[in-house]
């Protein structure tokens, strides 16, 4: 089982924000889960450097573009670790390995007769790094996304014969109903193709910053013709002396935000066909996490940059909030206050208190010894596990509902504590076996749920297992009733999610 997952590579015209962390964190949940299931997985993220907007920022700062990119790449490289994402490679499009491969790739398209020279005369939005036609603009002639007028560009460029791939792409969309997910995005991409494809320019003449075309070194590759190729190029040099293409291509799954559907779902497959590569497994398009900025000052003291939520609440809490705040795949407005509410009510209370109470009871009533005993079971862990796995598998990638399902399990265990009232059972020695059983079921449920939750809460899950004196093995087959070992020495656990003092307002 091979599982190759990618995020978009992010533009380095400014530093990372919470939206970039969103894709990187959710991708990490999907990859961690597949690893638990035994998949040979590879997770790629990185940065997109050869954009006009990057070049312009460098100029504004009086720096060589490469020097600017080297400096700003630092916080980008730190982003995965900050949000606890376990990536396999971080690509920069200025890597020599990438540049070499892009030239080879474009040369293959050229050799295939799909590239020709023509004059481009039209509009370009630097914010989108995209050519625009009049009908894509607002009535006032602005880019609807960036609300600025696009620039007029007139230059001799190299064009890719995208129009030649219209029928082939429609055929693929017809044969592969899961090629793009969710289905409303599939329909969006398909209707765009059906509406007729226009050839697009894959080079820029007026900009020195970029990868020179192999057959015409006076021009550099258009940033998208360079950036999309990262999904393949990385596999050729991520591991020295190894070419991972045979291993991970076409096992590729691309995650992307809804604003870049056309590039990924239309241009990229056509470019792959032209260069003679197989197409990825599928592309999953997610919505935007829209933050209710008004509330930032109220709930966060002097924090103004949402990414700093990580420093206050920890990466696990931010990941948890991201996965639950908005249904993955859809747009949604998330409240920054939501993170505090979820931290206190769900993480600290539902989960944290459950662990504290459970361990405290085992310590107090059973001197820390866990024995199987005899009691009605608390939770069908195998059923919960099967449900989560189905939701997280491609093509669903439904991290939101998967986390809901795990949380249902947490709530069920809390109800079990109330219903079984171990503190009552502890009053009478005659109930000893049943008390053992109830406490075992709680520890067992928590053990299985910790394993199931590990992709979402990679720091917290091992702490739960350690507090319960259980193995740290996260293999998925361990999400089953009866997984907990009989152990001794369980002590009352430290709070998983301690109360947080917010930094004082400035
Ligand atoms: N460089 C291109 C992508 C090239 S991929 C071959 C690009 N970069 S970007 O910096 O603008 O990053 C866009 C991506 O960041 C989105 O597609 C999405 O994955 C993520 N997000 C940025 N803001 C976001 C939100 N507010 N919400 C969710 N995701 C967001 O486009």
mmCIF file of C-alpha atoms and ligand atoms in Angstrom, residues 6-15 17-24 46-49 51 53 76 93 127-129 145-146 223-224 226-231 255-261 263-264 268 284-291 328 330-332, ligand 1:
data_model
loop_
_atom_site.group_PDB
_atom_site.id
_atom_site.type_symbol
_atom_site.label_atom_id
_atom_site.label_comp_id
_atom_site.label_asym_id
_atom_site.label_seq_id
_atom_site.Cartn_x
_atom_site.Cartn_y
_atom_site.Cartn_z
ATOM 1 C CA UNK A 6 1.257 16.573 -1.174
ATOM 2 C CA UNK A 7 0.248 20.067 -0.077
ATOM 3 C CA UNK A 8 0.435 23.017 -2.441
ATOM 4 C CA UNK A 9 3.858 24.597 -2.267
ATOM 5 C CA UNK A 10 3.377 28.005 -0.737
ATOM 6 C CA UNK A 11 4.431 31.353 -2.162
ATOM 7 C CA UNK A 12 7.202 32.997 -0.202
ATOM 8 C CA UNK A 13 6.175 36.583 -0.841
ATOM 9 C CA UNK A 14 5.327 36.734 2.875
ATOM 10 C CA UNK A 15 5.569 34.568 5.987
ATOM 11 C CA UNK A 17 -0.185 32.184 8.188
ATOM 12 C CA UNK A 18 -2.811 29.969 9.735
ATOM 13 C CA UNK A 19 -4.324 29.029 6.339
ATOM 14 C CA UNK A 20 -1.064 27.421 5.227
ATOM 15 C CA UNK A 21 -0.774 25.637 8.564
ATOM 16 C CA UNK A 22 -4.289 24.325 7.954
ATOM 17 C CA UNK A 23 -3.460 22.344 4.823
ATOM 18 C CA UNK A 24 -0.129 21.168 6.234
ATOM 19 C CA UNK A 46 7.472 23.111 0.495
ATOM 20 C CA UNK A 47 7.673 26.519 -1.120
ATOM 21 C CA UNK A 48 7.083 28.095 -4.499
ATOM 22 C CA UNK A 49 9.770 30.703 -5.119
ATOM 23 C CA UNK A 51 6.696 33.938 -8.655
ATOM 24 C CA UNK A 53 5.263 38.591 -6.604
ATOM 25 C CA UNK A 76 8.444 28.282 6.052
ATOM 26 C CA UNK A 93 11.667 25.325 -6.250
ATOM 27 C CA UNK A 127 -1.652 38.169 -6.881
ATOM 28 C CA UNK A 128 -3.042 35.051 -8.590
ATOM 29 C CA UNK A 129 0.024 34.631 -10.801
ATOM 30 C CA UNK A 145 -9.863 37.690 -5.555
ATOM 31 C CA UNK A 146 -7.359 40.487 -5.034
ATOM 32 C CA UNK A 223 5.655 30.011 -12.247
ATOM 33 C CA UNK A 224 2.840 27.440 -12.461
ATOM 34 C CA UNK A 226 7.535 25.284 -12.719
ATOM 35 C CA UNK A 227 5.650 24.808 -9.440
ATOM 36 C CA UNK A 228 3.226 22.031 -10.404
ATOM 37 C CA UNK A 229 6.132 19.864 -11.490
ATOM 38 C CA UNK A 230 7.365 19.807 -7.864
ATOM 39 C CA UNK A 231 5.068 16.876 -7.124
ATOM 40 C CA UNK A 255 -4.406 18.441 -1.389
ATOM 41 C CA UNK A 256 -5.207 21.970 -2.476
ATOM 42 C CA UNK A 257 -7.335 24.976 -1.655
ATOM 43 C CA UNK A 258 -10.313 25.816 -3.823
ATOM 44 C CA UNK A 259 -8.670 28.874 -5.421
ATOM 45 C CA UNK A 260 -6.195 26.772 -7.407
ATOM 46 C CA UNK A 261 -8.520 24.136 -8.866
ATOM 47 C CA UNK A 263 -4.133 24.746 -12.268
ATOM 48 C CA UNK A 264 -4.263 21.422 -10.486
ATOM 49 C CA UNK A 268 -1.437 19.702 -14.353
ATOM 50 C CA UNK A 284 -8.778 16.746 -2.962
ATOM 51 C CA UNK A 285 -9.915 20.353 -2.907
ATOM 52 C CA UNK A 286 -10.613 21.908 0.467
ATOM 53 C CA UNK A 287 -12.365 25.123 1.380
ATOM 54 C CA UNK A 288 -10.985 28.127 3.141
ATOM 55 C CA UNK A 289 -10.754 28.596 6.844
ATOM 56 C CA UNK A 290 -12.214 32.043 7.271
ATOM 57 C CA UNK A 291 -11.383 33.610 10.561
ATOM 58 C CA UNK A 328 -12.965 19.583 5.671
ATOM 59 C CA UNK A 330 -16.113 22.948 2.655
ATOM 60 C CA UNK A 331 -15.732 26.619 3.343
ATOM 61 C CA UNK A 332 -16.399 27.742 6.803
HETATM 62 N N1 LIG B 1 2.156 28.633 -4.890
HETATM 63 C C1 LIG B 1 0.803 28.321 -5.146
HETATM 64 C C2 LIG B 1 0.565 26.836 -5.156
HETATM 65 C C3 LIG B 1 1.436 26.064 -6.081
HETATM 66 S S1 LIG B 1 1.180 24.364 -5.931
HETATM 67 C C4 LIG B 1 1.976 23.693 -7.216
HETATM 68 C C5 LIG B 1 -0.077 28.960 -4.097
HETATM 69 N N2 LIG B 1 0.525 29.310 -2.956
HETATM 70 S S2 LIG B 1 -0.188 30.010 -1.690
HETATM 71 O O1 LIG B 1 0.858 30.429 -0.816
HETATM 72 O O2 LIG B 1 -1.088 31.004 -2.132
HETATM 73 O O3 LIG B 1 -0.924 28.855 -0.933
HETATM 74 C C6 LIG B 1 -2.223 28.512 -1.268
HETATM 75 C C7 LIG B 1 -2.669 27.346 -0.432
HETATM 76 O O4 LIG B 1 -2.539 27.632 0.971
HETATM 77 C C8 LIG B 1 -4.142 27.055 -0.589
HETATM 78 O O5 LIG B 1 -4.416 26.320 -1.749
HETATM 79 C C9 LIG B 1 -4.432 26.299 0.671
HETATM 80 O O6 LIG B 1 -3.934 25.002 0.604
HETATM 81 C C10 LIG B 1 -3.630 27.083 1.697
HETATM 82 N N3 LIG B 1 -4.396 28.188 2.253
HETATM 83 C C11 LIG B 1 -4.069 29.503 2.229
HETATM 84 N N4 LIG B 1 -5.022 30.198 2.918
HETATM 85 C C12 LIG B 1 -5.962 29.368 3.388
HETATM 86 C C13 LIG B 1 -7.124 29.522 4.160
HETATM 87 N N5 LIG B 1 -7.537 30.687 4.624
HETATM 88 N N6 LIG B 1 -7.829 28.397 4.432
HETATM 89 C C14 LIG B 1 -7.450 27.164 3.989
HETATM 90 N N7 LIG B 1 -6.360 27.012 3.258
HETATM 91 C C15 LIG B 1 -5.587 28.080 2.934
HETATM 92 O O7 LIG B 1 -1.243 29.088 -4.335
#
